[in-house]
mmCIF file of C-alpha atoms in Angstrom:
data_model
loop_
_atom_site.group_PDB
_atom_site.id
_atom_site.type_symbol
_atom_site.label_atom_id
_atom_site.label_comp_id
_atom_site.label_asym_id
_atom_site.label_seq_id
_atom_site.Cartn_x
_atom_site.Cartn_y
_atom_site.Cartn_z
ATOM 1 C CA MET A 3 -20.126 38.133 56.715
ATOM 2 C CA ILE A 4 -16.647 37.454 55.417
ATOM 3 C CA ARG A 5 -15.270 39.875 57.922
ATOM 4 C CA LYS A 6 -17.034 38.061 60.693
ATOM 5 C CA ALA A 7 -15.680 34.713 59.544
ATOM 6 C CA THR A 8 -12.102 35.969 59.232
ATOM 7 C CA SER A 9 -12.295 37.649 62.593
ATOM 8 C CA PHE A 10 -13.366 34.327 64.061
ATOM 9 C CA VAL A 11 -10.409 32.592 62.473
ATOM 10 C CA PHE A 12 -8.062 35.208 63.821
ATOM 11 C CA ARG A 13 -9.550 35.007 67.295
ATOM 12 C CA TYR A 14 -9.283 31.223 67.160
ATOM 13 C CA ALA A 15 -5.676 31.346 66.012
ATOM 14 C CA ARG A 16 -4.814 33.809 68.782
ATOM 15 C CA ARG A 17 -6.391 31.617 71.342
ATOM 16 C CA GLU A 18 -4.469 28.569 70.061
ATOM 17 C CA GLY A 19 -1.255 30.516 70.198
ATOM 18 C CA ALA A 20 -1.977 31.583 73.751
ATOM 19 C CA GLU A 21 -2.707 28.017 74.735
ATOM 20 C CA LEU A 22 0.503 26.863 73.244
ATOM 21 C CA ARG A 23 2.485 29.501 75.059
ATOM 22 C CA HIS A 24 1.003 28.598 78.392
ATOM 23 C CA GLN A 25 1.321 24.845 77.989
ATOM 24 C CA PRO A 26 4.140 23.085 79.918
ATOM 25 C CA LEU A 27 6.999 21.587 77.866
ATOM 26 C CA LYS A 28 5.807 18.036 78.497
ATOM 27 C CA VAL A 29 2.505 18.559 76.695
ATOM 28 C CA LEU A 30 4.229 20.295 73.852
ATOM 29 C CA LYS A 31 6.582 17.357 73.461
ATOM 30 C CA GLU A 32 3.634 14.976 73.403
ATOM 31 C CA LYS A 33 1.981 17.034 70.694
ATOM 32 C CA GLY A 34 5.190 16.933 68.654
ATOM 33 C CA LYS A 35 5.381 13.194 69.023
ATOM 34 C CA GLY A 36 1.807 12.831 67.885
ATOM 35 C CA PHE A 37 2.579 14.902 64.829
ATOM 36 C CA GLY A 38 5.644 12.805 64.113
ATOM 37 C CA ILE A 39 3.610 9.602 64.250
ATOM 38 C CA PHE A 40 1.032 11.175 61.983
ATOM 39 C CA CYS A 41 3.766 11.980 59.421
ATOM 40 C CA LEU A 42 4.974 8.428 59.616
ATOM 41 C CA HIS A 43 1.459 7.215 58.874
ATOM 42 C CA VAL A 44 1.306 9.531 55.851
ATOM 43 C CA VAL A 45 4.640 8.201 54.556
ATOM 44 C CA ASN A 46 3.498 4.656 55.148
ATOM 45 C CA VAL A 47 0.297 5.109 53.148
ATOM 46 C CA GLY A 48 2.321 6.809 50.371
ATOM 47 C CA CYS A 49 4.689 3.880 50.237
ATOM 48 C CA ALA A 50 1.737 1.460 50.108
ATOM 49 C CA VAL A 51 0.165 3.299 47.243
ATOM 50 C CA HIS A 52 3.469 3.440 45.420
ATOM 51 C CA LEU A 53 3.991 -0.298 45.812
ATOM 52 C CA CYS A 54 0.523 -0.966 44.483
ATOM 53 C CA THR A 55 1.118 1.181 41.411
ATOM 54 C CA GLN A 56 4.488 -0.506 40.859
ATOM 55 C CA TYR A 57 3.508 -4.152 41.320
ATOM 56 C CA VAL A 58 -0.248 -4.511 40.970
ATOM 57 C CA GLY A 59 -1.700 -2.096 38.497
ATOM 58 C CA ARG A 60 -2.221 1.502 37.757
ATOM 59 C CA ILE A 61 -3.752 4.183 35.529
ATOM 60 C CA SER A 62 -1.278 5.989 33.286
ATOM 61 C CA PHE A 63 -1.048 8.546 30.506
ATOM 62 C CA MET A 64 0.176 7.506 27.105
ATOM 63 C CA GLU A 65 1.938 9.649 24.597
ATOM 64 C CA GLY A 66 3.984 9.212 21.473
ATOM 65 C CA PRO A 67 3.136 8.627 17.811
ATOM 66 C CA SER A 68 4.272 5.029 17.526
ATOM 67 C CA MET A 69 0.933 3.370 18.264
ATOM 68 C CA PHE A 70 -1.112 5.861 16.299
ATOM 69 C CA PRO A 71 -4.354 4.328 15.032
ATOM 70 C CA THR A 72 -4.807 2.432 18.310
ATOM 71 C CA LEU A 73 -3.629 5.052 20.798
ATOM 72 C CA ALA A 74 -3.529 8.732 19.876
ATOM 73 C CA ASP A 75 -0.546 10.959 20.082
ATOM 74 C CA LYS A 76 -1.565 12.354 23.461
ATOM 75 C CA GLY A 77 -4.481 12.552 25.865
ATOM 76 C CA GLU A 78 -4.918 8.809 26.249
ATOM 77 C CA ILE A 79 -5.421 7.250 29.665
ATOM 78 C CA VAL A 80 -5.133 3.543 30.064
ATOM 79 C CA VAL A 81 -5.194 0.856 32.742
ATOM 80 C CA GLU A 82 -2.018 -1.193 33.182
ATOM 81 C CA ASP A 83 -1.820 -4.670 34.648
ATOM 82 C CA ARG A 84 1.576 -4.948 36.244
ATOM 83 C CA LEU A 85 1.024 -8.143 38.202
ATOM 84 C CA THR A 86 0.349 -10.981 35.702
ATOM 85 C CA PRO A 87 3.134 -10.276 33.151
ATOM 86 C CA ARG A 88 5.602 -10.601 36.059
ATOM 87 C CA LEU A 89 4.117 -13.692 37.550
ATOM 88 C CA PHE A 90 3.195 -15.501 34.383
ATOM 89 C CA PRO A 91 5.400 -14.261 31.518
ATOM 90 C CA ASP A 92 4.217 -17.244 29.387
ATOM 91 C CA ARG A 93 0.669 -15.852 29.268
ATOM 92 C CA ILE A 94 1.612 -13.048 26.924
ATOM 93 C CA GLU A 95 -0.086 -13.602 23.559
ATOM 94 C CA ARG A 96 0.367 -12.313 20.060
ATOM 95 C CA GLY A 97 -1.523 -9.064 19.658
ATOM 96 C CA ASP A 98 -1.204 -7.923 23.241
ATOM 97 C CA LEU A 99 -0.188 -4.338 23.938
ATOM 98 C CA VAL A 100 2.727 -4.365 26.362
ATOM 99 C CA ILE A 101 4.739 -1.634 28.108
ATOM 100 C CA LEU A 102 8.420 -2.320 28.434
ATOM 101 C CA LYS A 103 11.766 -0.722 29.111
ATOM 102 C CA SER A 104 13.449 0.224 25.914
ATOM 103 C CA PRO A 105 16.395 -2.062 25.177
ATOM 104 C CA ILE A 106 18.401 0.760 23.554
ATOM 105 C CA MET A 107 17.583 3.500 26.108
ATOM 106 C CA PRO A 108 17.386 2.092 29.616
ATOM 107 C CA GLU A 109 15.633 5.094 31.137
ATOM 108 C CA ARG A 110 12.848 5.116 28.563
ATOM 109 C CA ILE A 111 9.486 3.273 28.706
ATOM 110 C CA ILE A 112 7.829 2.251 25.484
ATOM 111 C CA CYS A 113 4.466 0.725 24.473
ATOM 112 C CA LYS A 114 4.326 -1.740 21.609
ATOM 113 C CA ARG A 115 2.326 -4.633 20.183
ATOM 114 C CA VAL A 116 3.553 -8.228 20.501
ATOM 115 C CA LEU A 117 3.862 -9.811 17.076
ATOM 116 C CA GLY A 118 5.847 -12.946 17.691
ATOM 117 C CA LEU A 119 6.428 -15.357 20.601
ATOM 118 C CA PRO A 120 9.516 -17.505 21.279
ATOM 119 C CA GLY A 121 9.982 -20.089 18.450
ATOM 120 C CA ASP A 122 8.106 -18.179 15.804
ATOM 121 C CA ILE A 123 9.705 -17.500 12.462
ATOM 122 C CA ILE A 124 9.201 -13.870 11.468
ATOM 123 C CA CYS A 125 9.981 -11.641 8.550
ATOM 124 C CA VAL A 126 12.114 -8.770 9.848
ATOM 125 C CA ASP A 127 10.620 -6.075 7.588
ATOM 126 C CA PRO A 128 8.146 -6.972 4.837
ATOM 127 C CA THR A 129 8.461 -3.536 3.291
ATOM 128 C CA GLY A 130 12.197 -3.938 2.906
ATOM 129 C CA GLU A 131 13.056 -0.546 4.375
ATOM 130 C CA LYS A 132 15.089 -1.415 7.420
ATOM 131 C CA ALA A 133 16.164 -4.884 6.352
ATOM 132 C CA PRO A 134 15.900 -6.882 3.126
ATOM 133 C CA SER A 135 12.381 -8.192 2.844
ATOM 134 C CA THR A 136 13.569 -11.779 2.433
ATOM 135 C CA GLU A 137 15.306 -11.866 5.815
ATOM 136 C CA HIS A 138 13.569 -14.173 8.290
ATOM 137 C CA ILE A 139 14.670 -15.048 11.820
ATOM 138 C CA VAL A 140 13.607 -17.461 14.531
ATOM 139 C CA ILE A 141 12.721 -15.735 17.815
ATOM 140 C CA PRO A 142 14.946 -17.217 20.554
ATOM 141 C CA LYS A 143 13.807 -18.562 23.915
ATOM 142 C CA GLY A 144 12.486 -15.963 26.351
ATOM 143 C CA HIS A 145 12.252 -13.227 23.737
ATOM 144 C CA LEU A 146 9.431 -11.452 21.916
ATOM 145 C CA TRP A 147 9.077 -9.611 18.605
ATOM 146 C CA ILE A 148 7.440 -6.207 19.202
ATOM 147 C CA SER A 149 6.226 -3.664 16.738
ATOM 148 C CA GLY A 150 4.468 -0.331 16.775
ATOM 149 C CA ASP A 151 1.179 0.078 14.933
ATOM 150 C CA ASN A 152 2.392 3.178 13.176
ATOM 151 C CA ALA A 153 5.327 1.564 11.367
ATOM 152 C CA PRO A 154 7.071 4.613 9.829
ATOM 153 C CA TYR A 155 7.154 6.452 13.185
ATOM 154 C CA SER A 156 8.144 3.485 15.335
ATOM 155 C CA ARG A 157 11.508 2.171 16.482
ATOM 156 C CA ASP A 158 10.907 -1.457 17.314
ATOM 157 C CA SER A 159 12.169 -4.967 16.753
ATOM 158 C CA ARG A 160 12.872 -4.190 13.090
ATOM 159 C CA LEU A 161 15.644 -1.981 14.364
ATOM 160 C CA TYR A 162 16.993 -3.865 17.413
ATOM 161 C CA GLY A 163 15.765 -7.448 16.909
ATOM 162 C CA PRO A 164 13.825 -9.599 19.381
ATOM 163 C CA VAL A 165 13.589 -8.181 22.872
ATOM 164 C CA SER A 166 13.983 -10.016 26.176
ATOM 165 C CA MET A 167 10.767 -10.926 28.102
ATOM 166 C CA SER A 168 12.462 -9.671 31.220
ATOM 167 C CA LEU A 169 12.108 -6.111 29.949
ATOM 168 C CA ILE A 170 8.327 -6.299 30.015
ATOM 169 C CA GLN A 171 6.729 -4.245 32.761
ATOM 170 C CA SER A 172 3.037 -4.423 32.175
ATOM 171 C CA LYS A 173 0.155 -5.260 29.880
ATOM 172 C CA LEU A 174 -2.520 -2.824 28.821
ATOM 173 C CA ILE A 175 -6.010 -3.940 29.881
ATOM 174 C CA MET A 176 -8.298 -1.159 28.746
ATOM 175 C CA ARG A 177 -8.477 2.451 27.774
ATOM 176 C CA ILE A 178 -10.552 4.718 30.012
ATOM 177 C CA TRP A 179 -10.052 8.043 28.171
ATOM 178 C CA PRO A 180 -11.255 9.009 25.652
ATOM 179 C CA PRO A 181 -14.330 6.833 26.440
ATOM 180 C CA THR A 182 -15.211 4.501 23.600
ATOM 181 C CA ILE A 183 -18.959 4.074 24.549
ATOM 182 C CA PHE A 184 -20.126 7.187 22.791
ATOM 183 C CA SER A 185 -17.866 7.103 19.841
ATOM 184 C CA ASN A 186 -18.833 6.104 16.339
ATOM 185 C CA PRO A 187 -18.361 2.326 16.049
ATOM 186 C CA LEU A 188 -17.733 2.574 12.259
ATOM 187 C CA THR A 189 -14.147 2.989 11.156
ATOM 188 C CA TYR A 190 -13.293 4.445 7.799
ATOM 189 C CA LEU A 191 -10.613 2.873 5.690
ATOM 190 C CA ASP A 192 -9.201 4.435 2.595
ATOM 191 C CA MET B 86 -6.561 -18.381 89.767
ATOM 192 C CA LEU B 87 -9.182 -18.891 87.095
ATOM 193 C CA GLY B 88 -8.826 -15.184 86.331
ATOM 194 C CA ASN B 89 -5.110 -15.631 85.899
ATOM 195 C CA LEU B 90 -5.663 -18.397 83.391
ATOM 196 C CA PHE B 91 -8.171 -16.370 81.419
ATOM 197 C CA SER B 92 -5.760 -13.435 81.318
ATOM 198 C CA LYS B 93 -3.271 -15.693 79.688
ATOM 199 C CA PHE B 94 -5.807 -16.574 77.004
ATOM 200 C CA ARG B 95 -6.632 -12.918 76.628
ATOM 201 C CA SER B 96 -2.945 -12.100 75.981
ATOM 202 C CA HIS B 97 -3.089 -14.614 73.079
ATOM 203 C CA SER B 98 -5.933 -12.709 71.578
ATOM 204 C CA ASN B 99 -3.522 -9.832 71.053
ATOM 205 C CA ARG B 100 -1.576 -11.813 68.537
ATOM 206 C CA PRO B 101 -3.681 -11.044 65.425
ATOM 207 C CA LEU B 102 -3.417 -7.354 66.293
ATOM 208 C CA PHE B 103 0.345 -7.676 66.417
ATOM 209 C CA PHE B 104 0.409 -9.280 62.981
ATOM 210 C CA ARG B 105 -1.976 -6.690 61.637
ATOM 211 C CA LYS B 106 0.395 -3.977 62.885
ATOM 212 C CA TRP B 107 3.285 -5.723 61.080
ATOM 213 C CA ILE B 108 1.341 -5.863 57.871
ATOM 214 C CA TYR B 109 0.204 -2.297 58.256
ATOM 215 C CA TRP B 110 3.744 -1.013 58.692
ATOM 216 C CA SER B 111 5.320 -3.237 55.989
ATOM 217 C CA PRO B 112 5.199 -0.791 53.044
ATOM 218 C CA ILE B 113 8.012 1.437 54.394
ATOM 219 C CA PRO B 114 10.632 -1.380 54.699
ATOM 220 C CA LEU B 115 9.438 -2.961 51.401
ATOM 221 C CA THR B 116 9.868 0.300 49.531
ATOM 222 C CA SER B 117 13.290 0.965 51.008
ATOM 223 C CA LEU B 118 14.278 -2.620 50.007
ATOM 224 C CA THR B 119 13.241 -2.057 46.400
ATOM 225 C CA TYR B 120 14.833 1.398 46.085
ATOM 226 C CA PHE B 121 17.801 1.664 48.404
ATOM 227 C CA TYR B 122 19.632 -1.379 49.729
ATOM 228 C CA GLU B 123 18.978 -5.041 49.815
ATOM 229 C CA VAL B 124 20.741 -8.018 51.257
ATOM 230 C CA LYS B 125 20.931 -11.253 49.286
ATOM 231 C CA GLN B 126 22.544 -14.632 49.549
ATOM 232 C CA ILE B 127 24.516 -15.677 46.535
ATOM 233 C CA SER B 128 24.017 -19.193 45.315
ATOM 234 C CA GLY B 129 25.770 -20.749 42.387
ATOM 235 C CA GLN B 130 29.267 -20.597 41.048
ATOM 236 C CA SER B 131 29.254 -17.954 38.348
ATOM 237 C CA MET B 132 31.443 -15.455 40.240
ATOM 238 C CA LYS B 133 33.518 -18.270 41.793
ATOM 239 C CA PRO B 134 36.914 -17.013 42.866
ATOM 240 C CA THR B 135 35.548 -13.586 43.892
ATOM 241 C CA LEU B 136 32.297 -14.662 45.500
ATOM 242 C CA ASN B 137 31.611 -18.119 46.947
ATOM 243 C CA PRO B 138 35.282 -19.221 46.657
ATOM 244 C CA ASP B 139 36.140 -22.880 47.296
ATOM 245 C CA SER B 140 37.893 -22.034 50.566
ATOM 246 C CA SER B 141 34.735 -20.831 52.286
ATOM 247 C CA ALA B 142 32.144 -23.163 53.701
ATOM 248 C CA TRP B 143 29.353 -20.585 53.462
ATOM 249 C CA ASN B 144 27.395 -19.108 50.646
ATOM 250 C CA ASP B 145 28.232 -15.371 50.569
ATOM 251 C CA ILE B 146 25.760 -12.848 51.757
ATOM 252 C CA CYS B 147 26.154 -9.438 50.113
ATOM 253 C CA LEU B 148 24.775 -5.962 50.326
ATOM 254 C CA PHE B 149 23.416 -4.590 47.038
ATOM 255 C CA ASP B 150 22.774 -0.998 46.097
ATOM 256 C CA ARG B 151 19.596 -0.422 44.040
ATOM 257 C CA TYR B 152 19.504 3.365 44.402
ATOM 258 C CA SER B 153 22.373 4.052 41.995
ATOM 259 C CA VAL B 154 20.890 1.841 39.350
ATOM 260 C CA LEU B 155 17.183 2.570 39.565
ATOM 261 C CA LEU B 156 16.766 6.112 40.885
ATOM 262 C CA HIS B 157 20.010 7.844 40.055
ATOM 263 C CA SER B 158 19.463 10.049 37.009
ATOM 264 C CA GLU B 159 22.543 8.762 35.283
ATOM 265 C CA ARG B 160 22.548 5.003 35.772
ATOM 266 C CA ASP B 161 25.631 4.729 37.903
ATOM 267 C CA TYR B 162 27.573 1.560 36.985
ATOM 268 C CA ASN B 163 30.863 1.056 35.233
ATOM 269 C CA ARG B 164 33.227 -1.547 33.868
ATOM 270 C CA GLU B 165 34.448 -3.987 36.507
ATOM 271 C CA ASP B 166 31.320 -3.513 38.687
ATOM 272 C CA ILE B 167 29.570 -6.653 39.877
ATOM 273 C CA VAL B 168 25.798 -6.364 39.218
ATOM 274 C CA THR B 169 22.696 -8.465 39.460
ATOM 275 C CA LEU B 170 20.451 -8.607 36.436
ATOM 276 C CA ARG B 171 17.391 -10.456 35.231
ATOM 277 C CA SER B 172 18.293 -13.293 32.886
ATOM 278 C CA PRO B 173 17.416 -12.273 29.320
ATOM 279 C CA ASP B 174 16.210 -15.826 28.613
ATOM 280 C CA ASP B 175 14.092 -16.355 31.692
ATOM 281 C CA PRO B 176 12.398 -13.408 33.506
ATOM 282 C CA ARG B 177 12.235 -15.319 36.768
ATOM 283 C CA ARG B 178 15.982 -15.889 37.136
ATOM 284 C CA ILE B 179 18.347 -13.348 38.573
ATOM 285 C CA LEU B 180 22.018 -13.568 37.529
ATOM 286 C CA ILE B 181 25.140 -12.053 39.149
ATOM 287 C CA LYS B 182 27.856 -11.075 36.728
ATOM 288 C CA ARG B 183 30.642 -8.583 36.209
ATOM 289 C CA ILE B 184 30.232 -5.800 33.663
ATOM 290 C CA VAL B 185 33.076 -6.125 31.170
ATOM 291 C CA ALA B 186 32.148 -3.522 28.591
ATOM 292 C CA LEU B 187 29.666 -0.686 28.143
ATOM 293 C CA GLU B 188 27.903 0.612 25.046
ATOM 294 C CA GLY B 189 30.269 1.578 22.244
ATOM 295 C CA ASP B 190 33.123 -0.651 23.414
ATOM 296 C CA THR B 191 34.551 -3.429 21.292
ATOM 297 C CA VAL B 192 35.033 -6.809 22.975
ATOM 298 C CA LYS B 193 36.969 -9.884 21.906
ATOM 299 C CA THR B 194 34.524 -12.721 22.608
ATOM 300 C CA ARG B 195 35.037 -16.219 23.902
ATOM 301 C CA THR B 196 34.151 -19.612 22.528
ATOM 302 C CA PRO B 197 30.362 -20.060 22.337
ATOM 303 C CA TYR B 198 29.901 -16.687 20.634
ATOM 304 C CA PRO B 199 29.736 -16.891 16.824
ATOM 305 C CA GLU B 200 31.810 -13.795 15.995
ATOM 306 C CA PRO B 201 35.384 -12.997 17.193
ATOM 307 C CA GLU B 202 34.677 -9.371 18.008
ATOM 308 C CA VAL B 203 31.542 -7.424 18.969
ATOM 309 C CA LYS B 204 30.797 -3.749 19.125
ATOM 310 C CA ILE B 205 28.300 -3.294 21.960
ATOM 311 C CA PRO B 206 25.102 -1.723 20.590
ATOM 312 C CA GLN B 207 23.361 1.289 22.163
ATOM 313 C CA GLY B 208 21.959 0.770 25.685
ATOM 314 C CA HIS B 209 23.541 -2.609 26.099
ATOM 315 C CA VAL B 210 26.361 -4.025 28.274
ATOM 316 C CA TRP B 211 28.636 -7.026 28.054
ATOM 317 C CA VAL B 212 28.524 -9.094 31.262
ATOM 318 C CA GLU B 213 30.681 -12.098 32.178
ATOM 319 C CA GLY B 214 31.301 -14.357 35.102
ATOM 320 C CA ASP B 215 34.842 -14.456 36.545
ATOM 321 C CA GLU B 216 35.842 -17.898 35.263
ATOM 322 C CA SER B 217 34.586 -18.542 31.761
ATOM 323 C CA PHE B 218 34.088 -22.293 32.110
ATOM 324 C CA ARG B 219 31.597 -21.932 34.956
ATOM 325 C CA THR B 220 29.031 -19.458 33.663
ATOM 326 C CA ASP B 221 26.468 -18.733 31.059
ATOM 327 C CA ASP B 222 27.171 -15.108 30.231
ATOM 328 C CA SER B 223 27.178 -12.713 27.296
ATOM 329 C CA ASN B 224 29.384 -15.154 25.384
ATOM 330 C CA LEU B 225 26.270 -17.335 25.198
ATOM 331 C CA PHE B 226 23.436 -14.814 24.887
ATOM 332 C CA GLY B 227 25.203 -11.717 23.520
ATOM 333 C CA PRO B 228 25.069 -8.168 24.809
ATOM 334 C CA VAL B 229 22.291 -7.637 27.340
ATOM 335 C CA PRO B 230 20.093 -4.521 27.637
ATOM 336 C CA ALA B 231 21.279 -2.300 30.502
ATOM 337 C CA ALA B 232 17.612 -1.970 31.607
ATOM 338 C CA LEU B 233 17.880 -5.522 32.952
ATOM 339 C CA ILE B 234 20.424 -4.524 35.585
ATOM 340 C CA GLN B 235 18.794 -4.571 39.004
ATOM 341 C CA SER B 236 21.445 -3.689 41.565
ATOM 342 C CA LYS B 237 25.094 -3.222 42.180
ATOM 343 C CA LEU B 238 27.195 -5.119 44.703
ATOM 344 C CA VAL B 239 28.504 -2.883 47.475
ATOM 345 C CA ARG B 240 30.091 -5.171 50.046
ATOM 346 C CA ILE B 241 30.302 -8.698 51.346
ATOM 347 C CA LEU B 242 28.565 -9.135 54.714
ATOM 348 C CA TRP B 243 29.194 -12.782 55.358
ATOM 349 C CA PRO B 244 31.537 -14.670 55.900
ATOM 350 C CA PRO B 245 33.216 -12.275 58.338
ATOM 351 C CA ASP B 246 36.768 -12.882 57.202
ATOM 352 C CA ARG B 247 36.003 -11.353 53.824
ATOM 353 C CA PHE B 248 33.739 -8.605 55.146
ATOM 354 C CA GLY B 249 33.979 -5.378 53.243
ATOM 355 C CA PRO B 250 33.923 -4.014 49.714
ATOM 356 C CA ILE B 251 35.482 -6.058 46.972
ATOM 357 C CA SER B 252 38.912 -4.589 46.758
ATOM 358 C CA GLU B 253 41.316 -4.229 43.920
ATOM 359 C CA PRO B 254 43.603 -7.290 43.823
ATOM 360 C CA MET B 255 46.961 -6.398 45.396
ATOM 361 C CA ILE B 256 50.204 -8.306 45.599
ATOM 362 C CA PRO B 257 50.573 -9.431 49.238
ATOM 363 C CA SER B 258 53.876 -8.751 50.990
ATOM 364 C CA HIS B 259 54.445 -12.388 51.888
ATOM 365 C CA ARG B 260 55.298 -13.992 48.506
ATOM 366 C CA SER B 261 54.148 -17.569 49.047
ATOM 367 C CA GLY B 262 51.157 -19.531 50.161
ATOM 368 C CA PRO B 263 47.596 -19.676 48.792
ATOM 369 C CA ALA B 264 46.782 -16.031 49.473
ATOM 370 C CA TYR B 265 49.630 -14.942 47.198
ATOM 371 C CA ARG B 266 48.592 -17.347 44.495
ATOM 372 C CA HIS B 267 44.965 -16.269 44.639
ATOM 373 C CA ALA B 268 45.943 -12.613 44.449
ATOM 374 C CA MET B 269 48.209 -13.210 41.452
ATOM 375 C CA ASP B 270 45.449 -15.172 39.769
ATOM 376 C CA ALA B 271 42.988 -12.312 40.343
ATOM 377 C CA ILE B 272 45.452 -9.791 38.900
ATOM 378 C CA GLU B 273 46.045 -11.995 35.895
ATOM 379 C CA ARG B 274 42.324 -12.374 35.263
ATOM 380 C CA LYS B 275 41.766 -8.667 35.559
ATOM 381 C CA LYS B 276 44.567 -7.972 33.057
ATOM 382 C CA THR B 277 43.222 -10.423 30.477
ATOM 383 C CA ARG B 278 39.714 -9.085 30.978
ATOM 384 C CA GLN B 279 40.775 -5.506 30.363
ATOM 385 C CA ALA B 280 42.989 -6.464 27.440
ATOM 386 C CA ARG B 281 39.977 -7.933 25.588
ATOM 387 C CA VAL B 282 38.059 -4.601 25.732
ATOM 388 C CA LYS B 283 38.692 -1.671 23.507
ATOM 389 C CA VAL B 284 37.038 1.314 25.123
ATOM 390 C CA GLY B 285 34.829 3.264 22.743
ATOM 391 C CA ARG B 286 32.648 6.298 22.832
ATOM 392 C CA PRO B 287 29.005 5.942 23.990
ATOM 393 C CA TYR B 288 26.325 6.553 21.391
ATOM 394 C CA GLY B 289 24.813 10.015 21.261
ATOM 395 C CA VAL B 290 21.132 10.279 22.179
ATOM 396 C CA ASP B 291 19.195 11.596 19.183
ATOM 397 C CA ALA B 292 16.536 14.162 19.899
ATOM 398 C CA ASN B 293 13.608 12.685 17.951
ATOM 399 C CA THR B 294 13.294 9.351 19.609
ATOM 400 C CA TYR B 295 9.970 7.613 19.592
#
């Protein structure tokens, strides 16, 4: 059976090759042109998909320990909304999870939780580890205070102060993996 | 005759198809605009004697390079480059400024800034306009994150008499007239700008970053 099928493929390929050899140059050129246009279509669709994932929304993998109880170290898949934070930066609220470019490493993308909005007075570090626990600052205009959920393993506003809203790339809408429907709704605190 | 008239109407019915074709093929030019080169008109006075000088009646139109900032593995900008960046205060505004210092450098600041000297923190740059009294720059809002930089100016496209890359200021051979004075002013500004910066070492990247 397999032999039959392969022999058919070979015969077909040979016939195609023969056809190509006997075709006049004009037809060959036309075929090449058609292939070129097809490639252009493929590139075009690729560009469209890329623009969508850059400016509208996308599904992405998360990793890193800084958001630990909320998002695990690895194997998390989330949906990002990249449109509304760009269009309406004022709609970001306290408690949102945002993805932004790191202010201290330009090539790095980080995910943190928004704690303070412009005009809020915030305690830099209540535990007193990275700054004296009495130090309070007012968040300036157009800036946010961000913080990781897993404080000891997170480098966030405690280290580099309020971050500019212009760095924000997207907002997390939902997590799609691991699915939360079948998981135990109880959480254990100790 | 009636047929002729109808054929005219029929040719109009092609118009939506034409637009649909435009929309269908738009992703390729849009992507190349966001990642390679873009052309922008410069409004405002922040780079005044270099761009939009008083002598020209036009707003300058310039070519900007986004590839070297966004896609290049090492973000390719240096001191004295003119860049566009998103305003740190307002995400919707785009500023055009000159990079004065990179991370690790020490800068002598100007009036609105509270401290006389700043060491630029990791991943930040110090940007300024060319004439300090015209612009809101790092002297107002401090060092800005390098991630805000959008593109780098390559050359001026319009007006035609200043077409070309922005050249190093040189002393013209004819030692009088406005051209000579402007060139000397540019040299003087460059000297003072560079005298205020003490070049330092960039911060090392530590391995366990999270």
